[in-house]
Amino acid sequence: EDQVTQSPEALRLQEGESSSLNCSYTVSGLRGLFWYRQDPGKGPEFLFTLYSAGEEKEKERLKATLTKKESFLHITAPKPEDSATYLCAVQAGSGNTGKLIFGQGTTLQVKP
Amino acid sequence: DAGITQSPRHKVTETGTPVTLRCHQTENHRYMYWYRQDPGHGLRLIHYSYGVKDTDKGEVSDGYSVSRSKTEDFLLTLESATSSQTSVYFCATNTGVGAGYTFGSGTRLTVV
């Protein structure tokens, strides 16, 4: 069964304190791994797509990396406005449905 | 949330009543999805559509039905609402395999 697990569930950082969020996955035939940011009361917002092991993507203070078993979202020198829930999702299998399987998310709080 | 509108944004309904949530997109995306988001469970797929009148079940489809008579509209119906269906419902679209989702802003449904 395809599965996505995110850790930690919650993370508190001081402003400027770099850290990483983990997304472990077990799937049959990875077709893409996606990172989203979700603010309270809003829908998830797309951040990155990674397709193959070794791939990296960056956006401002965020960098996503991918191995054959997990993905990391590295946050460098975070600011309070980076506080949000970060969701990881995978698209897998041989079908053409485009379905995503989501992890439960990591809630990040960055204190000034 | 550009191009995807969910309605209503908030709804309170009584147990046993039917409820219909609407998702409208202007992206002309082929694929549309309904998810529910609950604490401790993350986003779980209810139903999805891969074209007009083409729909299929997700992992938590019991008690829900969907219809898609036009590319731009995807309706989710709770046939007889129960308290366990109190949740935040998100609609999403994408262009297919390898593409990420675009999400709507969500509908917060409370069944009393």
Coordinates of C-alpha atoms in Angstrom, one line a residue:
Chain A
E1 CA 0.0 0.0 0.0
D2 CA 1.3 3.4 -0.9
Q3 CA 2.1 5.5 2.1
V4 CA 3.6 8.9 3.0
T5 CA 4.8 9.8 6.4
Q6 CA 6.0 13.3 7.5
S7 CA 8.1 14.2 10.5
P8 CA 8.1 15.9 12.8
E9 CA 4.4 16.6 13.3
A10 CA 5.3 20.1 14.7
L11 CA 8.4 22.1 14.7
R12 CA 9.2 25.4 16.6
L13 CA 12.2 27.4 15.5
Q14 CA 13.6 30.7 16.4
E15 CA 14.0 33.2 13.5
G16 CA 17.2 32.4 11.7
E17 CA 17.4 28.9 13.0
S18 CA 17.7 26.5 10.0
S19 CA 16.2 23.1 10.0
S20 CA 14.7 20.3 7.8
L21 CA 11.3 18.6 7.4
N22 CA 11.2 15.0 6.4
C23 CA 8.8 13.1 4.1
S24 CA 9.3 9.4 3.8
Y25 CA 7.4 7.4 1.2
T26 CA 6.6 3.9 0.2
V27 CA 5.1 3.7 -3.2
S28 CA 5.0 1.6 -6.3
G29 CA 6.4 3.6 -9.2
L30 CA 6.9 7.2 -8.1
R31 CA 5.8 9.6 -10.7
G32 CA 6.3 12.8 -8.7
L33 CA 6.7 14.1 -5.2
F34 CA 5.1 17.4 -4.3
W35 CA 5.5 19.9 -1.5
Y36 CA 2.7 22.3 -0.5
R37 CA 2.4 25.1 2.0
Q38 CA -0.9 25.6 3.8
D39 CA -1.9 28.6 5.9
P40 CA -4.7 28.5 8.4
G41 CA -8.1 28.6 6.7
K42 CA -6.7 28.4 3.2
G43 CA -6.1 25.7 0.6
P44 CA -2.7 24.3 0.1
E45 CA -0.4 26.3 -2.1
F46 CA 2.1 24.5 -4.5
L47 CA 5.8 24.8 -3.8
F48 CA 7.8 22.2 -5.6
T49 CA 7.7 19.1 -7.7
L50 CA 10.5 16.5 -7.7
Y51 CA 10.6 13.6 -10.1
S52 CA 13.8 11.6 -9.6
A53 CA 16.3 10.8 -6.9
G54 CA 19.0 13.5 -6.7
E55 CA 16.8 16.3 -7.9
E56 CA 16.8 19.5 -6.0
K57 CA 14.6 22.6 -6.2
E58 CA 14.9 26.0 -4.5
K59 CA 12.6 28.9 -3.8
E60 CA 13.8 31.7 -1.5
R61 CA 14.6 30.2 1.9
L62 CA 13.3 26.7 0.9
K63 CA 15.1 23.9 -0.7
A64 CA 13.6 20.5 -1.5
T65 CA 15.6 17.4 -2.2
L66 CA 14.7 13.8 -3.1
T67 CA 16.2 10.3 -2.6
K68 CA 14.7 7.0 -3.4
K69 CA 13.0 6.7 0.0
E70 CA 12.5 10.3 1.2
S71 CA 12.4 14.0 0.6
F72 CA 13.6 16.8 2.7
L73 CA 12.4 20.4 2.8
H74 CA 15.3 22.5 4.1
I75 CA 14.5 25.9 5.6
T76 CA 17.4 28.2 5.8
A77 CA 17.3 31.2 8.2
P78 CA 13.5 31.1 8.5
K79 CA 11.4 34.1 9.2
P80 CA 8.0 34.3 11.1
E81 CA 6.2 34.5 7.8
D82 CA 7.4 31.0 7.0
S83 CA 5.1 29.7 9.7
A84 CA 2.6 27.3 8.1
T85 CA 1.8 23.7 7.7
Y86 CA 3.9 22.0 5.0
L87 CA 2.4 19.1 3.2
C88 CA 4.2 16.4 1.2
A89 CA 2.4 14.3 -1.4
V90 CA 3.3 11.6 -3.9
Q91 CA 1.8 10.6 -7.3
A92 CA 2.5 7.0 -8.0
G93 CA 1.4 3.9 -9.9
S94 CA 0.7 3.1 -13.5
G95 CA -2.7 4.7 -13.8
N96 CA -3.5 8.0 -15.5
T97 CA -5.6 9.5 -12.7
G98 CA -3.0 12.0 -11.4
K99 CA -4.1 11.2 -7.8
L100 CA -2.0 12.5 -4.9
I101 CA -1.4 10.7 -1.6
F102 CA -0.7 13.2 1.2
G103 CA 1.2 12.9 4.4
Q104 CA -0.3 14.4 7.5
G105 CA 1.9 17.5 7.4
T106 CA 4.4 19.3 9.5
T107 CA 3.3 22.5 11.3
L108 CA 6.1 25.0 11.5
Q109 CA 6.1 27.9 13.9
V110 CA 8.9 30.5 13.6
K111 CA 9.2 32.8 16.5
P112 CA 10.8 36.3 16.2
Chain B
D1 CA -6.8 29.9 -5.6
A2 CA -6.9 31.5 -9.1
G3 CA -9.5 29.8 -11.3
I4 CA -11.1 27.5 -8.7
T5 CA -14.1 28.5 -6.6
Q6 CA -15.7 26.5 -3.9
S7 CA -19.2 27.2 -2.6
P8 CA -20.4 27.6 0.0
R9 CA -17.4 28.6 2.1
H10 CA -19.1 27.6 5.3
K11 CA -22.2 25.5 6.0
V12 CA -24.0 24.2 9.1
T13 CA -26.5 21.4 8.4
E14 CA -28.5 18.9 10.4
T15 CA -27.9 15.2 10.6
G16 CA -29.8 13.3 7.9
T17 CA -30.1 16.1 5.4
P18 CA -28.6 16.0 2.0
V19 CA -25.8 18.6 1.2
T20 CA -24.2 19.5 -2.1
L21 CA -20.9 21.3 -2.3
R22 CA -19.8 22.9 -5.6
C23 CA -16.4 23.3 -7.2
H24 CA -16.1 25.5 -10.3
Q25 CA -12.9 25.9 -12.3
T26 CA -11.9 28.1 -15.2
E27 CA -8.6 26.3 -15.8
N28 CA -10.1 23.8 -18.3
H29 CA -8.3 21.1 -16.4
R30 CA -9.4 17.5 -17.2
Y31 CA -8.9 16.1 -13.7
M32 CA -10.8 17.2 -10.6
Y33 CA -10.7 15.9 -7.0
W34 CA -12.6 16.2 -3.8
Y35 CA -10.6 15.7 -0.5
R36 CA -11.5 16.1 3.1
Q37 CA -9.1 17.3 5.7
D38 CA -9.3 16.3 9.3
P39 CA -6.9 16.7 12.2
G40 CA -4.7 13.6 12.5
H41 CA -5.7 12.3 9.1
G42 CA -4.4 14.9 6.7
L43 CA -6.0 15.1 3.2
R44 CA -7.9 12.1 2.1
L45 CA -9.4 11.5 -1.3
I46 CA -13.2 11.1 -1.5
H47 CA -13.9 11.0 -5.3
Y48 CA -12.2 12.2 -8.4
S49 CA -13.1 12.8 -12.0
Y50 CA -11.0 12.3 -15.2
G51 CA -13.5 13.9 -17.6
V52 CA -17.1 14.8 -18.1
K53 CA -19.3 12.1 -16.6
D54 CA -16.2 10.1 -15.8
T55 CA -15.7 9.6 -12.0
D56 CA -14.3 7.1 -9.6
K57 CA -14.0 6.5 -5.9
G58 CA -11.2 7.5 -3.6
E59 CA -10.3 6.0 -0.2
V60 CA -13.2 7.5 1.8
S61 CA -16.1 7.5 -0.6
D62 CA -18.8 5.9 1.6
G63 CA -21.7 8.3 2.1
Y64 CA -20.6 10.6 -0.8
S65 CA -21.5 10.9 -4.4
V66 CA -20.3 13.1 -7.2
S67 CA -21.3 14.4 -10.5
R68 CA -19.6 16.2 -13.4
S69 CA -21.8 17.3 -16.2
K70 CA -19.5 20.0 -17.5
T71 CA -15.7 20.3 -17.5
E72 CA -15.8 23.3 -15.2
D73 CA -18.1 21.9 -12.5
F74 CA -17.6 19.1 -10.0
L75 CA -20.3 18.5 -7.4
L76 CA -20.0 16.6 -4.1
T77 CA -23.2 15.4 -2.5
L78 CA -23.5 14.0 1.0
E79 CA -26.6 11.9 0.6
S80 CA -27.6 11.9 4.3
A81 CA -25.2 14.0 6.4
T82 CA -23.7 12.5 9.6
S83 CA -21.6 14.1 12.3
S84 CA -18.6 12.1 11.1
Q85 CA -18.7 14.1 7.9
T86 CA -18.0 17.4 9.7
S87 CA -14.8 18.4 8.0
V88 CA -13.1 20.9 5.7
Y89 CA -13.6 19.9 2.1
F90 CA -11.2 20.8 -0.6
C91 CA -11.5 20.7 -4.4
A92 CA -8.5 20.4 -6.5
T93 CA -7.7 20.2 -10.2
N94 CA -4.7 19.3 -12.3
T95 CA -3.7 18.6 -15.9
G96 CA -2.8 14.9 -15.3
V97 CA 0.2 12.7 -14.4
G98 CA 3.2 14.6 -13.3
A99 CA 1.3 17.8 -12.6
G100 CA 0.6 19.2 -9.2
Y101 CA -2.8 20.2 -7.9
T102 CA -4.3 23.7 -7.8
F103 CA -6.6 23.9 -4.7
G104 CA -9.7 25.8 -3.9
S105 CA -10.1 27.7 -0.7
G106 CA -12.2 25.0 1.0
T107 CA -15.6 24.5 2.4
R108 CA -16.0 24.1 6.2
L109 CA -19.0 21.8 6.8
T110 CA -20.5 21.3 10.3
V111 CA -23.1 18.6 10.7
V112 CA -25.1 19.0 14.0

